[in-house]
JSON list of C-alpha atoms in Angstrom, two decimals:
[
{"chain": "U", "resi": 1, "resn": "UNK", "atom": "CA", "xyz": [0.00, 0.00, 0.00]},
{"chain": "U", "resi": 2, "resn": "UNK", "atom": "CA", "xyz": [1.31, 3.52, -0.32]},
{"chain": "U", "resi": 3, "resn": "UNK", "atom": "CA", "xyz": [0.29, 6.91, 0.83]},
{"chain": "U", "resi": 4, "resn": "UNK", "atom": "CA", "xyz": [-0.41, 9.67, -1.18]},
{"chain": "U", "resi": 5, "resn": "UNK", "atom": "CA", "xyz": [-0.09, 13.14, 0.92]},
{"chain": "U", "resi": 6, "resn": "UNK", "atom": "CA", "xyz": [-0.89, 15.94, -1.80]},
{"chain": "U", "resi": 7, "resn": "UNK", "atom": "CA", "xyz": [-0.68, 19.50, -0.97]},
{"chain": "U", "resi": 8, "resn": "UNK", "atom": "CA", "xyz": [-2.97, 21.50, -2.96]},
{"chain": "U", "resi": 9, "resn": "UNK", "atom": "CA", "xyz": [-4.49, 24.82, -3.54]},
{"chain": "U", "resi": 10, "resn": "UNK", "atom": "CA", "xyz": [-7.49, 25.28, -2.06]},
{"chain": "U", "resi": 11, "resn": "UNK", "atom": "CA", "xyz": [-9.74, 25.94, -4.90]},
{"chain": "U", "resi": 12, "resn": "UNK", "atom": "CA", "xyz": [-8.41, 22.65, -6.59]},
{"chain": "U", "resi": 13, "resn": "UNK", "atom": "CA", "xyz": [-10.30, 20.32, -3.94]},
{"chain": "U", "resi": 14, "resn": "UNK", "atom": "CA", "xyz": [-13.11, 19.74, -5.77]},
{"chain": "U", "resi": 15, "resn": "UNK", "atom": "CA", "xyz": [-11.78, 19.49, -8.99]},
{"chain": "U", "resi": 16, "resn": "UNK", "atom": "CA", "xyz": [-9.54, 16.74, -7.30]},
{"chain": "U", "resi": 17, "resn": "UNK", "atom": "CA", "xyz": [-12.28, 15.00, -5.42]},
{"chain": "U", "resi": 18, "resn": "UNK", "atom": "CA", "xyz": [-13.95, 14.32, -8.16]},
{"chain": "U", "resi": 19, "resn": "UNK", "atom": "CA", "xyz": [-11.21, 13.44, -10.92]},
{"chain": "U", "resi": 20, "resn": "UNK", "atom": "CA", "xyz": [-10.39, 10.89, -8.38]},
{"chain": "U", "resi": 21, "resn": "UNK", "atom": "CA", "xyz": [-13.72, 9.39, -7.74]},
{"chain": "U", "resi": 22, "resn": "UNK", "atom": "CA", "xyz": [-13.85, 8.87, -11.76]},
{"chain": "U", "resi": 23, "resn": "UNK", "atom": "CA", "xyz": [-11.27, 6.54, -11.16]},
{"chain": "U", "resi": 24, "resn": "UNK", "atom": "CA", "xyz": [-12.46, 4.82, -8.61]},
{"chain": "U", "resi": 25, "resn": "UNK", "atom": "CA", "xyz": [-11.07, 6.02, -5.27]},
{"chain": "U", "resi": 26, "resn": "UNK", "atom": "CA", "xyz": [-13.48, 7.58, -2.81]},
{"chain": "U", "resi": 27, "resn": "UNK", "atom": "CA", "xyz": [-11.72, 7.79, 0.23]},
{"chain": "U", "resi": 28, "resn": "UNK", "atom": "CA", "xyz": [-9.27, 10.58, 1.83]},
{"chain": "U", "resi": 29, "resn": "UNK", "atom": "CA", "xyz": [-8.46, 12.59, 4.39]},
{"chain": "U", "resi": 30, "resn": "UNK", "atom": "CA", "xyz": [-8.50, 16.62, 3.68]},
{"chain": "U", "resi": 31, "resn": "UNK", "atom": "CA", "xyz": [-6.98, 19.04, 6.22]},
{"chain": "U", "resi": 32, "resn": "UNK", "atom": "CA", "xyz": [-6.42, 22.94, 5.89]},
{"chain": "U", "resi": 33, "resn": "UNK", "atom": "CA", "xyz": [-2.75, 23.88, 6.07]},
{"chain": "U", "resi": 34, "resn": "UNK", "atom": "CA", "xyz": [-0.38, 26.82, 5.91]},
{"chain": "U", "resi": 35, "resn": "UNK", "atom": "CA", "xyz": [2.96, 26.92, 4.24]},
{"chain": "U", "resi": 36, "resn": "UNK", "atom": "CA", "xyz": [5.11, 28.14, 1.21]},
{"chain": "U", "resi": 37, "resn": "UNK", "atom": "CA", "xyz": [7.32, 26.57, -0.54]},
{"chain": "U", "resi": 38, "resn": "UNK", "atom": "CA", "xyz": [10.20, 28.41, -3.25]},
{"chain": "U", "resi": 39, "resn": "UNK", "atom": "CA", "xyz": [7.23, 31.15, -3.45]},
{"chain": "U", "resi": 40, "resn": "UNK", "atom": "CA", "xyz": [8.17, 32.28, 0.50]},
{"chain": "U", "resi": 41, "resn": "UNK", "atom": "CA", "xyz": [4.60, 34.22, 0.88]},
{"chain": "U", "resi": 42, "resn": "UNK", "atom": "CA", "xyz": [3.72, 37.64, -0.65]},
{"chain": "U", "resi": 43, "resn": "UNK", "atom": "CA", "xyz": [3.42, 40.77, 0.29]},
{"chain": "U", "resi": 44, "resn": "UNK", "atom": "CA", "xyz": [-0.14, 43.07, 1.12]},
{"chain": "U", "resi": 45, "resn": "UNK", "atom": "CA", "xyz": [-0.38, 46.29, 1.74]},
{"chain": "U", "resi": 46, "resn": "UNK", "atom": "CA", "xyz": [-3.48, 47.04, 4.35]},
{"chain": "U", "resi": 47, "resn": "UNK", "atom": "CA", "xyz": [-4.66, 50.02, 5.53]},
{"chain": "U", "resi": 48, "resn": "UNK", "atom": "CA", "xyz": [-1.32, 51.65, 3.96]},
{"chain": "U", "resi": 49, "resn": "UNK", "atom": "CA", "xyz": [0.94, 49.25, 6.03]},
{"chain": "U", "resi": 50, "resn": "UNK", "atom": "CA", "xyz": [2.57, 46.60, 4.04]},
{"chain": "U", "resi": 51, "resn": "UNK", "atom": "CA", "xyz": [2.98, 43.46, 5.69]},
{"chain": "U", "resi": 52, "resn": "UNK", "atom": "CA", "xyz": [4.78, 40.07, 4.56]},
{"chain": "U", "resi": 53, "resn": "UNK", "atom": "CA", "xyz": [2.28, 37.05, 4.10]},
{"chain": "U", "resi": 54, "resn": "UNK", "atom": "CA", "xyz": [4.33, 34.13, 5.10]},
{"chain": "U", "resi": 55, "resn": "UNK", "atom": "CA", "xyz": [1.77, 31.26, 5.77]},
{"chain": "U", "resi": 56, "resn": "UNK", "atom": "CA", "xyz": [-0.26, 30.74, 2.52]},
{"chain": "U", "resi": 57, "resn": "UNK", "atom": "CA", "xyz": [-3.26, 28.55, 2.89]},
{"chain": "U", "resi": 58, "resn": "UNK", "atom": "CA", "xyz": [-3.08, 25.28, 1.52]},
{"chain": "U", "resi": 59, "resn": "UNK", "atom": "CA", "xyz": [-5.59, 22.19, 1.07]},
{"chain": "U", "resi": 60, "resn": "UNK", "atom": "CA", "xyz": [-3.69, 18.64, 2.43]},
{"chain": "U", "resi": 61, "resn": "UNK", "atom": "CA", "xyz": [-5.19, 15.50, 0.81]},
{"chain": "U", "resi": 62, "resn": "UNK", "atom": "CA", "xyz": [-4.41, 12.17, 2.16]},
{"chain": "U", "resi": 63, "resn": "UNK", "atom": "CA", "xyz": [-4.76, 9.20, 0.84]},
{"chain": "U", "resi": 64, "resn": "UNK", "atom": "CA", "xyz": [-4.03, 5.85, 1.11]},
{"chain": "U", "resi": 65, "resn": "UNK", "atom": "CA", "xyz": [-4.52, 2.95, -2.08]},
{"chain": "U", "resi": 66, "resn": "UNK", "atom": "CA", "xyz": [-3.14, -0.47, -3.54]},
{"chain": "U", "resi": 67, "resn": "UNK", "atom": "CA", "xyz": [0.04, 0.17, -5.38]},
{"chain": "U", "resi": 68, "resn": "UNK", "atom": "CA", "xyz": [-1.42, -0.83, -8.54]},
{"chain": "U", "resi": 69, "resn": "UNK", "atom": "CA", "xyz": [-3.64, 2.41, -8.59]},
{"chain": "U", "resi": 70, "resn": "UNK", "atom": "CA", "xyz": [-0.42, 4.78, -7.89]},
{"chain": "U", "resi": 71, "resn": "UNK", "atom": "CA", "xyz": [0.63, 6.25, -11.08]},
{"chain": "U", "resi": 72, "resn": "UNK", "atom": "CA", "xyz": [-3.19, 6.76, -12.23]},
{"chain": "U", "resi": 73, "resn": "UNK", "atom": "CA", "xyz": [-4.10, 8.51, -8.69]},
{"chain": "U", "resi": 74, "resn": "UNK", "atom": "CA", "xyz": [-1.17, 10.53, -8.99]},
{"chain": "U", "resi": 75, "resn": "UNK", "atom": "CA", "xyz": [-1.39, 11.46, -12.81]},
{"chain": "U", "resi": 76, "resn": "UNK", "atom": "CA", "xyz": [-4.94, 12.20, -11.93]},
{"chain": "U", "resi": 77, "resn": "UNK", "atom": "CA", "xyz": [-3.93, 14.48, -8.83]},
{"chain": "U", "resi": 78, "resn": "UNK", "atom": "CA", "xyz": [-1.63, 16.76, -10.66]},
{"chain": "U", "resi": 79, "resn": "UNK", "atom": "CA", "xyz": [-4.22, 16.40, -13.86]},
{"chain": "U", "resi": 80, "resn": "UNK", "atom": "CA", "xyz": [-6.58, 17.91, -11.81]},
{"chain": "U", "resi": 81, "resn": "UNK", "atom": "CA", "xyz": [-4.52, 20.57, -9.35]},
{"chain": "U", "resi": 82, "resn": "UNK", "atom": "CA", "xyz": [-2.71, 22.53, -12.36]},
{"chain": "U", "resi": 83, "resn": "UNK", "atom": "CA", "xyz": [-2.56, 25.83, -12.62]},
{"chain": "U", "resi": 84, "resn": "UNK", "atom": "CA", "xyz": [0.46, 25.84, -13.97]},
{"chain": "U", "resi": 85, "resn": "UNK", "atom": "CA", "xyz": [1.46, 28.98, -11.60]},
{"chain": "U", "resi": 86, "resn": "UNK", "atom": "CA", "xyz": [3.83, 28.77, -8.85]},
{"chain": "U", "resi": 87, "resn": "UNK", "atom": "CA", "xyz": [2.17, 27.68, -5.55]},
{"chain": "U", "resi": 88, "resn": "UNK", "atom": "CA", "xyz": [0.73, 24.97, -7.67]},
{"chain": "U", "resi": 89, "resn": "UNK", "atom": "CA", "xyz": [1.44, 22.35, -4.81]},
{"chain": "U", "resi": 90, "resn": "UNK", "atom": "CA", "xyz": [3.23, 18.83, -4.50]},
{"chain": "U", "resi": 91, "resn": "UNK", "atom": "CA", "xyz": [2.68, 15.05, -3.94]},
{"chain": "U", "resi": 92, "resn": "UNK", "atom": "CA", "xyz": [4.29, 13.08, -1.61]},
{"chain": "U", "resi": 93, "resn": "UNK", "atom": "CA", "xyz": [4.68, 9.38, -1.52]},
{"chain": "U", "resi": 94, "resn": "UNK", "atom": "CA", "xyz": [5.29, 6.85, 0.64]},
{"chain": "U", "resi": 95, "resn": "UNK", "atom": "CA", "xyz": [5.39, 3.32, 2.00]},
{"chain": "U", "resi": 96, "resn": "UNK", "atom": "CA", "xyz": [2.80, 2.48, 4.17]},
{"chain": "U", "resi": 97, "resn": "UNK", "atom": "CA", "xyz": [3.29, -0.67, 6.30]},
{"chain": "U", "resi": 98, "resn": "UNK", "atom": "CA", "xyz": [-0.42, -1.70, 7.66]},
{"chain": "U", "resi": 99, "resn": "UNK", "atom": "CA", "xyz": [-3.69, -0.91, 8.23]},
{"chain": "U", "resi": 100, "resn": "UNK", "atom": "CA", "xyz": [-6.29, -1.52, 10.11]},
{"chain": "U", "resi": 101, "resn": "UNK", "atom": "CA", "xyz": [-10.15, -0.76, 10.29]},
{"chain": "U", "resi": 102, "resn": "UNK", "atom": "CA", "xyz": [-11.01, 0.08, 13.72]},
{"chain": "U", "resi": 103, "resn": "UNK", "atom": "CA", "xyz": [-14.86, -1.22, 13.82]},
{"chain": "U", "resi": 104, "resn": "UNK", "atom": "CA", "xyz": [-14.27, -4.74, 12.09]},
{"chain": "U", "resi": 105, "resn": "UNK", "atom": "CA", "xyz": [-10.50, -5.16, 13.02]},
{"chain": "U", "resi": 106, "resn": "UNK", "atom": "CA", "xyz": [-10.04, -5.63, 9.11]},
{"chain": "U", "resi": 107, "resn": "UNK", "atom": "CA", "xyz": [-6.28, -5.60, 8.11]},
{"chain": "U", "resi": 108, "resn": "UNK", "atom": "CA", "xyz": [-4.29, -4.72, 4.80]},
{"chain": "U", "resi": 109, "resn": "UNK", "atom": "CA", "xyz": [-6.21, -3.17, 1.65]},
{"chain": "U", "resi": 110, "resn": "UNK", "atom": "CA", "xyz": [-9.34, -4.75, 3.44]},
{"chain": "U", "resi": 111, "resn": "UNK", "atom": "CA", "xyz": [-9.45, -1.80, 5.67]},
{"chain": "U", "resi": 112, "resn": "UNK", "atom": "CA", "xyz": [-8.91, 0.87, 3.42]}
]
C-alpha cells in the first residue's frame, strides 16, 4: 500500500475530489494547512501598512490505495490541481506498512 499526501491549492479540492472518484477512489483525508514553498509568501499592503504574508493557505489531501492504482491517482492528482502557476502544490509518496479498520479489526487493503 502507499500513501499519497498531496498538498494542494485550495480551490483545486473539488476538482480533485472528483477526478479521483472517476477513477475509482473515494476515500481521503482533507486538512487545511499553511505553508510556502520556493514562493516564501507575498506581500499586502493594508490600511497603507505593508505586511509580509508568510503562511499561505493550503488544502492537504491524504490518501491511502493499492500500489497498482499509484501512477493513475497521482497522474490524476496533478491532472486535476494545475494551474500551472507557482504555488501549484506537490505530492508526496510513501510506503505504508499496515492498516487496520477500527470497527471490524479488518487488516491490509481490506481496511482501506
Amino acid at each position: 500500500m502507499k500513501k499519497i499526501e498531496a498538498i494542494i491549492k485550495p480551490f483545486k479540492l473539488e476538482e480533485v475530489k472528483d477526478a479521483l472518484g472517476e477513477i475509482g477512489i473515494e476515500g481521503m483525508t482533507v486538512t487545511e494547512v499553511k505553508g510556502f514553498g520556493r514562493q516564501r509568501g507575498h506581500t499586502e499592503i493594508y490600511r497603507g501598512s505593508e505586511y509580509t504574508v508568510d503562511f499561505l493557505p493550503k488544502i492537504k489531501v491524504e490518501l491511502v490505495i493499492s500500489d497498482d492504482l499509484l501512477d493513475s491517482a497521482v497522474a490524476t492528482i496533478v491532472r486535476a490541481a494545475k494551474t500551472g502557476k507557482i504555488g501549484d502544490g506537490k505530492v508526496f509518496i510513501s510506503c505504508v506498512e499496515e492498516a487496520v479498520r477500527i470497527r471490524t479489526e479488518e487488516k491490509g487493503l481490506a481496511a482501506v
